[in-house]
Short mmCIF file of C-alpha atoms in Angstrom, two decimals:
data_model
loop_
_atom_site.label_atom_id
_atom_site.label_comp_id
_atom_site.label_asym_id
_atom_site.label_seq_id
_atom_site.Cartn_x
_atom_site.Cartn_y
_atom_site.Cartn_z
CA MET P 1 -8.19 -10.34 15.49
CA GLU P 2 -7.96 -8.70 18.89
CA ASN P 3 -5.48 -9.59 21.65
CA TRP P 4 -4.64 -8.11 25.03
CA LEU P 5 -1.09 -8.15 26.40
CA GLU P 6 0.60 -7.00 29.56
CA SER P 7 3.99 -5.33 29.55
CA GLY P 8 5.30 -4.29 32.95
CA ASN P 9 2.61 -2.09 34.47
CA GLU P 10 0.94 -1.38 31.13
CA ILE P 11 -1.91 -3.16 29.30
CA PHE P 12 -1.91 -3.17 25.49
CA LYS P 13 -4.53 -4.18 22.94
CA VAL P 14 -3.27 -5.41 19.56
CA TYR P 15 -5.73 -5.33 16.66
CA LEU P 16 -4.78 -7.21 13.46
CA ASN P 17 -7.12 -6.49 10.55
CA CYS P 18 -7.13 -9.79 8.63
CA SER P 19 -8.85 -11.35 5.65
CA PRO P 20 -12.29 -12.73 6.62
CA ARG P 21 -11.53 -16.05 4.91
CA GLY P 22 -8.17 -16.70 6.41
CA PHE P 23 -5.52 -15.17 8.61
CA LYS P 24 -2.45 -15.24 6.37
CA LYS P 25 -2.66 -11.59 5.36
CA VAL P 26 -2.85 -8.66 7.77
CA SER P 27 -3.89 -5.49 5.98
CA SER P 28 -3.34 -3.16 8.94
CA THR P 29 -2.16 -3.27 12.55
CA HIS P 30 -3.16 -0.99 15.43
CA ILE P 31 -1.85 -1.05 19.00
CA PHE P 32 -3.70 0.64 21.87
CA LYS P 33 -2.67 1.26 25.48
CA LEU P 34 -5.10 1.43 28.38
CA ASP P 35 -5.19 4.84 30.03
CA PHE P 36 -5.92 3.94 33.66
CA SER P 37 -6.91 7.51 34.58
CA SER P 38 -9.81 7.64 32.09
CA MET P 39 -10.11 3.85 31.52
CA THR P 40 -10.03 4.36 27.74
CA TRP P 41 -7.91 2.88 24.96
CA VAL P 42 -5.38 5.26 23.38
CA LEU P 43 -4.00 4.58 19.88
CA LEU P 44 -0.20 4.51 20.05
CA LYS P 45 2.26 6.13 17.67
CA SER P 46 5.22 4.59 19.48
CA LEU P 47 5.88 1.64 21.79
CA ASP P 48 8.83 3.45 23.38
CA ASP P 49 10.85 0.80 25.26
CA HIS P 50 8.23 -1.97 25.05
CA VAL P 51 8.83 -5.00 22.82
CA LEU P 52 5.73 -7.21 22.58
CA PHE P 53 5.59 -10.86 21.48
CA LEU P 54 2.35 -12.52 20.38
CA SER P 55 1.27 -15.84 18.89
CA THR P 56 -2.39 -16.42 18.14
CA ASN P 57 -4.79 -19.28 17.60
CA MET P 58 -8.21 -19.04 15.97
CA ASP P 59 -11.25 -21.14 16.85
CA MET P 60 -12.47 -21.88 13.32
CA LEU P 61 -16.04 -22.33 14.58
CA ASP P 62 -15.96 -18.67 15.57
CA LEU P 63 -14.34 -17.47 12.35
CA TYR P 64 -17.10 -15.08 11.33
CA SER P 65 -17.45 -13.60 14.80
CA ARG P 66 -13.68 -12.88 14.68
CA LYS P 67 -13.12 -14.12 18.24
CA CYS P 68 -9.44 -14.64 18.84
CA TYR P 69 -7.72 -16.57 21.60
CA SER P 70 -4.13 -15.73 22.43
CA THR P 71 -2.01 -18.83 22.98
CA SER P 72 1.19 -17.13 24.02
CA SER P 73 2.50 -13.65 24.75
CA ALA P 74 5.56 -12.08 26.30
CA TYR P 75 7.37 -8.76 26.57
CA CYS P 76 10.80 -7.30 27.22
CA SER P 77 12.70 -4.03 27.09
CA ALA P 78 13.94 -2.63 23.78
CA ALA P 79 17.06 -1.38 25.56
CA ALA P 80 17.72 -4.90 26.84
CA MET P 81 17.74 -6.14 23.22
CA GLY P 82 19.91 -3.24 22.09
CA LEU P 83 17.08 -1.88 19.92
CA GLU P 84 16.44 1.76 19.10
CA ARG P 85 12.70 1.46 19.76
CA GLY P 86 9.92 -0.93 20.66
CA CYS P 87 8.05 -3.17 18.23
CA LEU P 88 5.65 -6.11 18.00
CA PHE P 89 6.74 -9.62 16.99
CA TYR P 90 3.82 -11.90 16.07
CA THR P 91 2.88 -15.12 14.29
CA LEU P 92 -0.32 -16.21 12.54
CA PRO P 93 -2.13 -19.57 12.55
CA GLU P 94 -0.96 -22.08 9.93
CA ASP P 95 1.84 -19.74 8.88
CA GLN P 96 5.58 -20.36 9.22
CA THR P 97 6.41 -16.66 9.03
CA LEU P 98 7.50 -14.41 11.87
CA TYR P 99 6.29 -10.80 11.49
CA VAL P 100 7.75 -7.63 13.00
CA TYR P 101 5.55 -4.53 13.20
CA GLU P 102 7.12 -1.12 13.88
CA VAL P 103 4.56 1.37 15.15
CA GLU P 104 6.44 4.56 14.31
CA ASP P 105 6.59 3.95 10.54
CA SER P 106 3.62 1.53 10.27
CA GLY P 107 5.92 -0.99 8.60
CA THR P 108 5.67 -4.78 8.78
CA SER P 109 8.75 -6.90 8.06
CA VAL P 110 8.60 -10.64 7.44
CA ILE P 111 11.14 -13.25 8.58
CA LEU P 112 11.27 -16.98 7.93
CA PRO P 113 12.81 -18.45 11.09
CA PHE P 114 12.49 -22.12 10.05
CA LEU P 115 12.80 -23.21 6.43
CA GLU P 116 11.53 -26.72 7.03
CA LEU P 117 8.95 -27.60 9.67
CA PRO P 118 7.22 -30.97 10.05
CA THR P 119 3.61 -31.11 8.87
CA PRO P 120 1.50 -30.53 10.81
CA TRP P 121 3.48 -28.34 13.17
CA PHE P 122 2.45 -27.04 16.57
CA LEU P 123 1.74 -23.37 17.15
CA PRO P 124 4.76 -21.44 18.45
CA THR P 125 5.10 -20.42 22.08
CA TRP P 126 7.16 -17.48 23.26
CA ILE P 127 9.73 -18.16 26.02
CA MET P 128 11.72 -15.32 27.54
CA MET P 129 15.22 -16.34 28.59
CA PRO P 130 17.16 -13.99 30.88
CA THR P 131 20.36 -12.88 29.22
CA ALA P 132 22.70 -9.91 29.17
CA MET P 133 22.71 -7.56 26.20
CA ASP P 134 25.01 -8.68 23.40
CA ARG P 135 28.37 -7.01 23.87
CA ARG P 136 28.46 -6.16 20.19
CA THR P 137 25.45 -3.89 20.68
CA ALA P 138 26.73 -2.11 23.76
CA GLY P 139 26.71 1.62 23.27
CA ARG P 140 24.90 1.36 19.94
CA ARG P 141 21.09 1.20 19.73
CA ARG P 142 19.85 -0.71 16.67
CA ARG P 143 16.70 -0.33 14.64
CA ILE P 144 14.55 -3.43 14.25
CA THR P 145 15.35 -3.51 10.53
CA ASP P 146 19.05 -3.77 11.34
CA LEU P 147 18.33 -7.28 12.59
CA LEU P 148 17.06 -8.22 9.13
CA VAL P 149 19.21 -6.36 6.62
CA SER P 150 21.91 -3.72 6.47
CA GLU P 151 21.84 -1.41 3.45
CA ASP P 152 23.70 1.79 2.58
CA THR P 153 21.23 4.15 0.99
CA THR P 154 21.17 7.62 -0.48
CA GLU P 155 18.28 9.89 0.31
CA THR P 156 16.99 12.98 -1.43
CA SER P 157 15.06 15.59 0.53
CA VAL P 158 12.72 18.00 -1.24
CA GLU P 159 11.46 21.11 0.48
CA GLU P 160 9.29 23.77 -1.08
CA GLU P 161 12.22 26.05 -1.87
CA ASN P 162 15.20 23.68 -2.10
CA MET P 163 16.22 20.12 -2.82
CA THR P 164 19.25 18.42 -1.30
CA ARG P 165 20.79 14.98 -1.55
CA VAL P 166 21.84 13.49 1.77
CA ASN P 167 24.27 10.62 2.20
CA ASN P 168 23.13 8.52 5.16
CA THR P 169 26.60 7.32 6.04
CA GLY P 170 28.26 10.73 6.20
CA GLY P 171 25.32 13.09 6.38
CA GLU P 172 27.10 15.63 4.20
CA LEU P 173 25.40 17.64 1.47
CA GLU P 174 26.77 17.24 -2.02
CA ALA P 175 28.19 20.41 -3.49
CA SER P 176 25.85 22.13 -5.93
CA LYS P 177 27.11 22.19 -9.50
CA GLN P 178 27.40 25.54 -11.21
CA TRP P 179 25.46 26.10 -14.40
CA ASP P 180 27.32 29.13 -15.70
CA PHE P 181 26.25 28.62 -19.29
CA LEU P 182 22.69 29.54 -18.34
CA GLU P 183 22.74 33.30 -18.03
CA ASP P 184 19.28 34.40 -19.07
CA TYR P 185 15.68 33.53 -18.31
CA ASP P 186 14.71 32.59 -21.89
CA SER P 187 17.22 29.76 -22.30
CA THR P 188 16.53 28.42 -18.82
CA GLU P 189 12.78 28.40 -19.33
CA GLU P 190 13.10 26.82 -22.78
CA ILE P 191 15.07 23.88 -21.37
CA ALA P 192 12.65 23.49 -18.46
CA ARG P 193 9.69 23.12 -20.83
CA PHE P 194 11.04 19.80 -22.10
CA LEU P 195 11.85 18.23 -18.74
CA HIS P 196 9.93 15.56 -16.86
CA PRO P 197 8.64 17.10 -13.59
CA ALA P 198 11.16 15.12 -11.54
CA ASP P 199 14.01 16.41 -13.70
CA TYR P 200 12.46 19.89 -13.58
CA ASN P 201 12.85 19.80 -9.79
CA HIS P 202 16.50 18.79 -10.13
CA PHE P 203 17.15 21.47 -12.74
CA ARG P 204 15.43 24.15 -10.67
CA VAL P 205 17.65 23.61 -7.62
CA ALA P 206 20.88 23.06 -9.55
CA CYS P 207 21.83 26.66 -8.85
CA LYS P 208 20.40 29.72 -7.13
CA GLN P 209 19.77 31.51 -10.42
CA ASN P 210 17.55 28.67 -11.67
CA SER P 211 15.57 28.78 -8.43
CA ILE P 212 14.90 32.47 -9.08
CA PHE P 213 13.91 31.99 -12.72
CA LEU P 214 11.75 28.89 -12.33
CA PRO P 215 8.73 28.69 -10.00
CA ALA P 216 7.95 25.59 -7.90
CA LEU P 217 5.80 23.06 -9.70
CA ASN P 218 2.86 23.51 -7.35
CA GLN P 219 2.80 27.21 -8.30
CA ILE P 220 2.43 26.52 -12.04
CA SER P 221 -1.00 26.13 -13.58
CA ALA P 222 -1.64 23.49 -16.24
CA SER P 223 -2.34 26.19 -18.82
CA THR P 224 1.03 27.94 -18.43
CA ARG P 225 3.36 24.93 -18.46
CA THR P 226 3.70 22.41 -21.27
CA THR P 227 6.04 19.47 -21.64
CA THR P 228 6.79 16.97 -24.36
CA THR P 229 7.68 14.20 -21.90
CA LYS P 230 5.38 11.45 -20.68
CA TYR P 231 4.96 9.98 -17.19
CA LEU P 232 6.57 6.60 -17.69
CA SER P 233 5.96 4.86 -14.39
CA PRO P 234 4.25 5.23 -11.01
CA TRP P 235 6.07 6.21 -7.84
CA LEU P 236 5.70 4.62 -4.41
CA ILE P 237 4.27 7.13 -1.94
CA SER P 238 3.80 6.77 1.82
CA ILE P 239 2.42 9.22 4.36
CA PHE P 240 3.49 9.03 8.00
CA GLU P 241 4.05 11.20 11.05
CA VAL P 242 7.41 12.18 12.53
CA ASP P 243 7.62 14.40 15.62
CA GLU P 244 3.99 15.52 15.15
CA GLU P 245 4.64 16.48 11.50
CA THR P 246 3.07 14.77 8.48
CA ILE P 247 5.70 13.62 5.99
CA CYS P 248 5.13 12.54 2.40
CA ASN P 249 7.79 10.09 1.22
CA VAL P 250 8.00 9.35 -2.53
CA VAL P 251 10.35 6.78 -4.13
CA ASP P 252 10.97 6.51 -7.88
CA PRO P 253 11.93 2.92 -8.81
CA MET P 254 12.98 3.97 -12.33
CA GLN P 255 15.63 6.32 -10.89
CA ASP P 256 17.40 3.79 -8.64
CA ASN P 257 15.12 4.36 -5.63
CA GLU P 258 15.54 8.13 -5.68
CA LYS P 259 13.61 9.49 -2.72
CA TYR P 260 11.74 12.77 -2.22
CA LEU P 261 10.59 13.98 1.18
CA THR P 262 8.21 16.87 1.77
CA LYS P 263 6.20 18.17 4.71
CA LEU P 264 2.42 18.36 4.42
CA SER P 265 1.02 21.30 6.34
CA ASP P 266 -2.74 20.64 6.06
CA GLN P 267 -4.07 19.37 9.41
CA LEU P 268 -6.66 17.18 7.68
CA LEU P 269 -3.79 14.94 6.52
CA VAL P 270 -2.65 14.19 10.08
CA GLY P 271 -3.59 10.59 10.83
CA ALA P 272 -5.30 10.09 7.45
CA THR P 273 -5.41 6.64 5.82
CA VAL P 274 -4.68 6.14 2.11
CA ARG P 275 -7.59 4.36 0.41
CA PHE P 276 -6.98 4.66 -3.33
CA SER P 277 -4.80 6.33 -5.97
CA LYS P 278 -5.33 7.24 -9.62
CA ASP P 279 -4.24 10.00 -12.05
CA GLY P 280 -2.03 11.63 -9.39
CA TRP P 281 -4.86 11.87 -6.85
CA LEU P 282 -5.25 10.08 -3.53
CA VAL P 283 -8.46 9.17 -1.76
CA LEU P 284 -7.94 9.34 2.00
CA SER P 285 -10.13 8.81 5.04
CA LYS P 286 -9.87 10.13 8.57
CA GLY P 287 -11.88 8.76 11.43
CA GLU P 288 -15.11 6.97 10.61
CA THR P 289 -16.82 9.59 8.44
CA THR P 290 -14.31 12.00 6.82
CA VAL P 291 -13.24 11.23 3.21
CA PHE P 292 -11.39 13.52 0.78
CA CYS P 293 -9.31 13.56 -2.41
CA TYR P 294 -5.81 15.02 -2.37
CA ASN P 295 -3.12 15.64 -4.99
CA PRO P 296 0.27 15.66 -3.22
CA PHE P 297 1.96 17.24 -6.26
CA THR P 298 -0.29 20.30 -6.58
CA ARG P 299 -1.55 20.29 -2.94
CA ALA P 300 -5.13 20.47 -4.27
CA MET P 301 -7.86 19.00 -2.06
CA ILE P 302 -11.50 18.05 -2.67
CA CYS P 303 -13.66 17.17 0.34
CA LEU P 304 -16.26 14.44 -0.16
CA PRO P 305 -19.52 14.05 1.80
CA ASP P 306 -19.33 12.39 5.20
CA VAL P 307 -19.81 8.63 5.21
CA PRO P 308 -23.35 7.73 6.39
CA ASP P 309 -23.79 6.31 9.88
CA ASN P 310 -23.51 2.53 10.29
CA TYR P 311 -21.46 2.14 7.09
CA ALA P 312 -17.76 1.30 7.26
CA LEU P 313 -15.41 1.83 4.32
CA GLY P 314 -13.95 -1.10 2.44
CA GLY P 315 -12.29 -0.89 -0.97
CA MET P 316 -12.60 2.47 -2.75
CA SER P 317 -12.15 3.67 -6.32
CA PHE P 318 -13.07 6.46 -8.73
CA SER P 319 -13.68 6.47 -12.47
CA SER P 320 -11.83 9.61 -13.62
CA VAL P 321 -9.99 12.65 -12.27
CA PRO P 322 -11.93 14.05 -9.27
CA THR P 323 -11.98 17.51 -10.87
CA SER P 324 -13.99 16.26 -13.88
CA ARG P 325 -17.79 16.41 -13.98
CA ASP P 326 -18.15 12.73 -14.86
CA CYS P 327 -16.08 11.47 -11.89
CA VAL P 328 -17.81 8.76 -9.83
CA VAL P 329 -16.37 7.73 -6.44
CA ILE P 330 -17.46 4.41 -4.94
CA ALA P 331 -16.84 2.65 -1.64
CA ILE P 332 -17.69 -0.94 -0.72
CA SER P 333 -19.21 -1.54 2.68
CA ARG P 334 -18.19 -5.02 3.78
CA TRP P 335 -20.94 -7.42 4.74
CA TRP P 336 -19.67 -8.16 8.25
CA GLU P 337 -19.83 -4.49 9.03
CA SER P 338 -23.28 -3.94 7.57
CA GLY P 339 -24.79 -6.61 9.82
CA ASP P 340 -26.33 -8.66 6.99
CA ASP P 341 -24.45 -11.75 5.82
CA ASN P 342 -26.35 -11.79 2.51
CA GLU P 343 -25.92 -8.13 1.59
CA ILE P 344 -23.29 -6.03 -0.13
CA SER P 345 -23.52 -2.23 -0.26
CA PHE P 346 -21.95 0.34 -2.59
CA LEU P 347 -21.70 3.97 -1.55
CA VAL P 348 -21.59 6.35 -4.53
CA THR P 349 -20.91 10.08 -4.81
CA GLU P 350 -20.08 12.41 -7.71
CA PRO P 351 -17.78 15.28 -6.61
CA GLY P 352 -17.93 17.01 -10.01
CA LYS P 353 -21.68 17.55 -9.58
CA SER P 354 -21.46 19.03 -6.07
CA ALA P 355 -22.91 15.94 -4.44
CA THR P 356 -24.13 16.54 -0.90
CA GLY P 357 -24.22 12.90 0.16
CA TRP P 358 -23.65 9.28 -0.79
CA ALA P 359 -26.19 7.26 -2.77
CA ILE P 360 -26.48 3.78 -1.24
CA HIS P 361 -26.99 0.73 -3.47
CA LYS P 362 -27.73 -2.53 -1.65
CA PHE P 363 -27.75 -5.95 -3.27
CA ASP P 364 -28.42 -9.46 -2.02
CA TYR P 365 -26.00 -12.13 -3.17
CA GLY P 366 -28.86 -14.26 -4.42
CA GLU P 367 -30.01 -11.47 -6.73
CA ALA P 368 -26.96 -11.71 -9.03
CA SER P 369 -27.89 -11.97 -12.71
CA THR P 370 -27.95 -15.41 -14.38
CA GLU P 371 -27.59 -14.01 -17.91
CA ASP P 372 -24.53 -14.03 -20.17
CA ASN P 373 -22.67 -16.90 -18.49
CA ILE P 374 -23.21 -15.28 -15.10
CA THR P 375 -24.61 -17.45 -12.32
CA PRO P 376 -25.39 -16.72 -8.68
CA CYS P 377 -22.53 -17.61 -6.36
CA MET P 378 -23.10 -20.30 -3.79
CA ASP P 379 -20.96 -18.59 -1.16
CA ASN P 380 -21.08 -15.00 0.02
CA PHE P 381 -18.99 -12.65 -2.10
CA MET P 382 -16.20 -11.33 0.15
CA PRO P 383 -14.30 -8.45 -1.50
CA CYS P 384 -10.53 -8.67 -1.18
CA ILE P 385 -8.61 -6.07 0.77
CA ASN P 386 -7.83 -4.16 -2.41
CA ASN P 387 -9.36 -1.54 -4.67
CA PRO P 388 -12.04 -2.08 -7.32
CA VAL P 389 -10.92 -1.32 -10.89
CA PHE P 390 -12.89 0.86 -13.30
CA TYR P 391 -12.86 -1.16 -16.53
CA ASN P 392 -15.11 -0.98 -19.60
CA GLY P 393 -17.45 1.50 -17.92
CA ALA P 394 -18.03 -0.54 -14.72
CA PHE P 395 -16.30 -1.24 -11.39
CA TYR P 396 -14.82 -4.75 -11.09
CA CYS P 397 -14.29 -6.21 -7.60
CA LEU P 398 -12.30 -9.33 -6.73
CA ASP P 399 -13.39 -11.99 -4.23
CA TYR P 400 -10.99 -14.02 -2.10
CA ASN P 401 -11.59 -17.16 -4.17
CA GLY P 402 -11.07 -15.48 -7.55
CA MET P 403 -14.69 -14.57 -8.34
CA LEU P 404 -15.34 -11.24 -10.01
CA GLY P 405 -18.19 -8.94 -9.12
CA VAL P 406 -19.26 -6.17 -11.50
CA PHE P 407 -20.98 -3.00 -10.25
CA ASN P 408 -22.44 -1.05 -13.18
CA MET P 409 -23.67 2.51 -12.70
CA LYS P 410 -25.60 2.66 -15.98
CA GLY P 411 -29.38 2.90 -15.73
CA ASP P 412 -30.68 1.84 -12.33
CA SER P 413 -27.30 0.29 -11.39
CA SER P 414 -26.69 -3.44 -11.27
CA TRP P 415 -24.54 -5.97 -9.47
CA LYS P 416 -23.37 -9.23 -11.08
CA VAL P 417 -21.12 -12.02 -9.85
CA LEU P 418 -19.01 -13.87 -12.43
CA SER P 419 -18.84 -17.15 -10.55
CA LYS P 420 -17.20 -19.09 -13.43
CA SER P 421 -14.05 -17.02 -12.94
CA SER P 422 -13.24 -18.70 -9.60
CA LYS P 423 -12.84 -22.33 -10.67
CA GLN P 424 -9.01 -22.52 -10.54
CA PHE P 425 -8.32 -20.62 -7.32
CA SER P 426 -8.17 -21.20 -3.58
CA VAL P 427 -8.65 -18.73 -0.75
CA PHE P 428 -6.50 -16.74 1.67
CA TYR P 429 -3.63 -15.36 -0.36
CA PRO P 430 -3.04 -11.82 -1.68
CA SER P 431 -4.42 -11.02 -5.12
CA TYR P 432 -4.65 -7.87 -7.21
CA LEU P 433 -6.65 -6.51 -10.14
CA VAL P 434 -4.96 -4.24 -12.68
CA GLU P 435 -5.79 -2.96 -16.15
CA CYS P 436 -3.01 -3.47 -18.69
CA ASP P 437 -3.15 -2.67 -22.40
CA GLU P 438 -6.97 -2.42 -22.24
CA LYS P 439 -7.24 -5.86 -20.63
CA LEU P 440 -8.14 -6.78 -17.05
CA LEU P 441 -5.40 -8.78 -15.33
CA PHE P 442 -5.42 -10.74 -12.08
CA VAL P 443 -2.12 -11.18 -10.17
CA ASN P 444 -2.37 -14.15 -7.81
CA LEU P 445 0.28 -14.72 -5.12
CA GLY P 446 0.96 -17.73 -2.94
CA GLN P 447 2.08 -17.66 0.66
CA SER P 448 4.82 -15.08 1.25
CA GLY P 449 4.73 -14.23 -2.46
CA LYS P 450 5.47 -17.70 -3.82
CA PRO P 451 4.38 -18.55 -6.50
CA VAL P 452 3.35 -15.60 -8.72
CA ASP P 453 0.73 -16.21 -11.43
CA ILE P 454 -0.90 -13.76 -13.86
CA TYR P 455 -4.26 -14.22 -15.57
CA ARG P 456 -6.17 -12.23 -18.19
CA LEU P 457 -9.95 -11.95 -18.22
CA ASP P 458 -11.47 -13.51 -21.35
CA ASP P 459 -14.29 -11.03 -21.96
CA SER P 460 -16.22 -13.46 -24.15
CA GLU P 461 -16.29 -16.38 -21.69
CA MET P 462 -15.77 -14.34 -18.51
CA VAL P 463 -13.05 -16.73 -17.25
CA TRP P 464 -9.39 -16.22 -16.33
CA VAL P 465 -6.72 -17.28 -18.86
CA LYS P 466 -3.16 -17.72 -17.61
CA LEU P 467 -0.41 -15.47 -19.02
CA ASN P 468 3.31 -16.23 -19.12
CA SER P 469 4.57 -12.76 -20.08
CA LEU P 470 3.65 -9.08 -19.85
CA GLY P 471 5.55 -8.23 -23.03
CA LYS P 472 6.95 -4.72 -22.83
CA HIS P 473 4.80 -3.79 -19.83
CA ALA P 474 5.58 -3.66 -16.13
CA LEU P 475 3.04 -3.85 -13.29
CA PHE P 476 3.01 -1.81 -10.07
CA ILE P 477 0.63 -3.43 -7.61
CA SER P 478 -0.63 -2.77 -4.10
CA TYR P 479 -3.88 -3.14 -2.17
CA THR P 480 -4.82 0.49 -2.66
CA SER P 481 -3.76 0.96 -6.29
CA SER P 482 -2.38 -1.07 -9.18
CA PHE P 483 -1.06 0.25 -12.48
CA SER P 484 0.65 -0.90 -15.65
CA ALA P 485 3.19 1.03 -17.71
CA VAL P 486 5.16 0.52 -20.90
CA SER P 487 8.70 -0.18 -19.75
CA PRO P 488 11.15 2.65 -20.46
CA ARG P 489 14.04 0.15 -20.64
CA SER P 490 14.32 -3.52 -21.55
CA CYS P 491 15.58 -4.40 -18.06
CA VAL P 492 12.30 -3.12 -16.59
CA GLU P 493 9.81 -4.89 -18.84
CA ASN P 494 8.06 -8.07 -17.70
CA ASN P 495 8.53 -7.11 -14.03
CA ILE P 496 6.02 -6.74 -11.19
CA TYR P 497 6.85 -4.07 -8.58
CA PHE P 498 5.58 -4.35 -5.00
CA PRO P 499 5.20 -1.80 -2.14
CA ARG P 500 7.87 -3.69 -0.21
CA LEU P 501 11.35 -2.60 0.75
CA GLN P 502 14.65 -4.18 1.74
CA GLY P 503 16.38 -1.31 3.44
CA GLU P 504 15.39 1.43 0.97
CA ARG P 505 15.33 -0.75 -2.15
CA ILE P 506 11.99 -1.56 -3.79
CA LEU P 507 11.15 -5.22 -4.34
CA TYR P 508 10.15 -6.52 -7.79
CA TYR P 509 9.47 -9.91 -9.34
CA SER P 510 11.01 -10.83 -12.69
CA LEU P 511 8.75 -13.05 -14.79
CA ASP P 512 11.80 -13.91 -16.93
CA ALA P 513 13.91 -15.15 -14.02
CA CYS P 514 10.96 -16.24 -11.79
CA ARG P 515 12.78 -14.62 -8.86
CA TYR P 516 12.45 -11.52 -6.67
CA HIS P 517 15.05 -8.77 -7.01
CA PHE P 518 15.65 -5.32 -5.51
CA VAL P 519 15.92 -2.14 -7.52
CA GLY P 520 19.58 -1.13 -7.64
CA GLY P 521 20.71 -4.50 -6.27
CA ASN P 522 20.39 -6.98 -9.14
CA GLN P 523 23.13 -9.23 -7.79
CA HIS P 524 20.87 -10.42 -5.01
CA SER P 525 17.64 -12.35 -5.55
CA THR P 526 15.20 -14.31 -3.42
CA GLN P 527 12.27 -16.69 -3.82
CA ASP P 528 9.75 -14.88 -1.63
CA PHE P 529 8.87 -11.84 0.51
CA HIS P 530 10.98 -12.75 3.52
CA LYS P 531 13.32 -10.10 4.94
CA THR P 532 11.28 -7.32 3.32
CA LYS P 533 9.10 -4.62 4.86
CA GLU P 534 5.66 -3.37 3.79
CA ARG P 535 4.35 -0.04 5.05
CA SER P 536 0.61 -0.01 5.68
CA ASN P 537 -0.13 3.59 4.66
CA CYS P 538 1.45 3.60 1.20
CA THR P 539 0.41 3.20 -2.42
CA TRP P 540 1.59 3.59 -6.00
CA ILE P 541 0.80 6.96 -7.55
CA GLU P 542 1.07 8.36 -11.08
CA PRO P 543 2.92 11.71 -10.94
CA ARG P 544 0.60 14.47 -12.14
CA TRP P 545 1.25 18.19 -11.69
CA SER P 546 -1.75 19.38 -13.70
#
């Protein structure tokens, strides 16, 4: 969806990347400003003092051409609202939610301004009313998120040579504890061997002597460091730019939202988009052709071949660690970008075999196999805005109406659509695939995260079977990666964790209570996603230092 807005003497273009079968989920937002000197569009990293307001309407006859008609727009000054910086407020057709997009951190917050609206309701219209700035905000510039929620948080900053804990309210560093009982290298190293990497970092910076004895994790090879601990749960990682520096922000939900910040020096990471995550590795893209794998824990990087011309990247995935010889990386090229409504394409490369390009596999929807309870789908298969899952030796892709597609690399490669799997679902809403306990699960969400349903794939009938419990497992889901883990504590099991924040607290859904909660704030619960923020360039990642 593309809209043009005017703000003072500036012209902006707002691009909302939405689902092709409905406009209730925006996967990414980009705002451009017209440079009058060169008459070109410039991608913005900040709106400065501009606050933009947009409501949109969609001509359903032009759905597949993605033509959008703006019904209402407005603008004002951030300073006039007492805000720290500019942002975009927008609404979507047939959606009661008000969205707030902040350019500087690529975060989208959701607000529910009206709990009960008559059905049908008319599309909203923005009206700017002249008013003086609220006296309560005079002399104090607020962030957009301050309008939604106020949270006191504690932040941990990790640099290459030191780690410090910063209290946001006072900004004072906690005093380092002395570890006088550790006087020699042997005892220090022996303790470090048994620590989880996160605890190893804490132990290393507990005192200056430990920092001398113990090297940084990214300087230790897998062959020289062993540990008896296991990685119990994924972390939420986001990559963004601050003052022309690339920052990696990692949050551990199992440690009460403990946060780690580190600077990434490689220029290839500047402006890169996270596509997929698995085994501690990220797949990122930059521009239209550059794709690479990156491990933020070891700083290792593997460049992949350039994407062929006329192919645009959709969901991505890989089968095993990119350093292994049997690793297969795939990318889906969406049909509306390939120019053929009846075609789906898979781009395949194998980094472990020094691949010099991408093999292209094209399939027509009508060519899907009719064997083994598999029938051709009547409608075009439209992959969701999420990652395929490597399961039972093949890549499984989810359609917006619940259908599964299976891309198998064995032999000459094949593509099958499991159309029977879609019978109990509707379109539009977010959905996720995740492997749990050697089973393929489907997490289906309603509007604004209400309701939440979980289904397991019956491998014999190839249909979805509803589940009421995850047992001792917890799920960590996002559009770029989804994982399961055995819960380290009983209070964590049977929960679903989302890449959404209230302040700095991670959002999760309890299947026992059928309510949303926030890590570290169990006294407060909610029914849906409202008053939470989702960053666009983030994903779950499994910590791996080897």
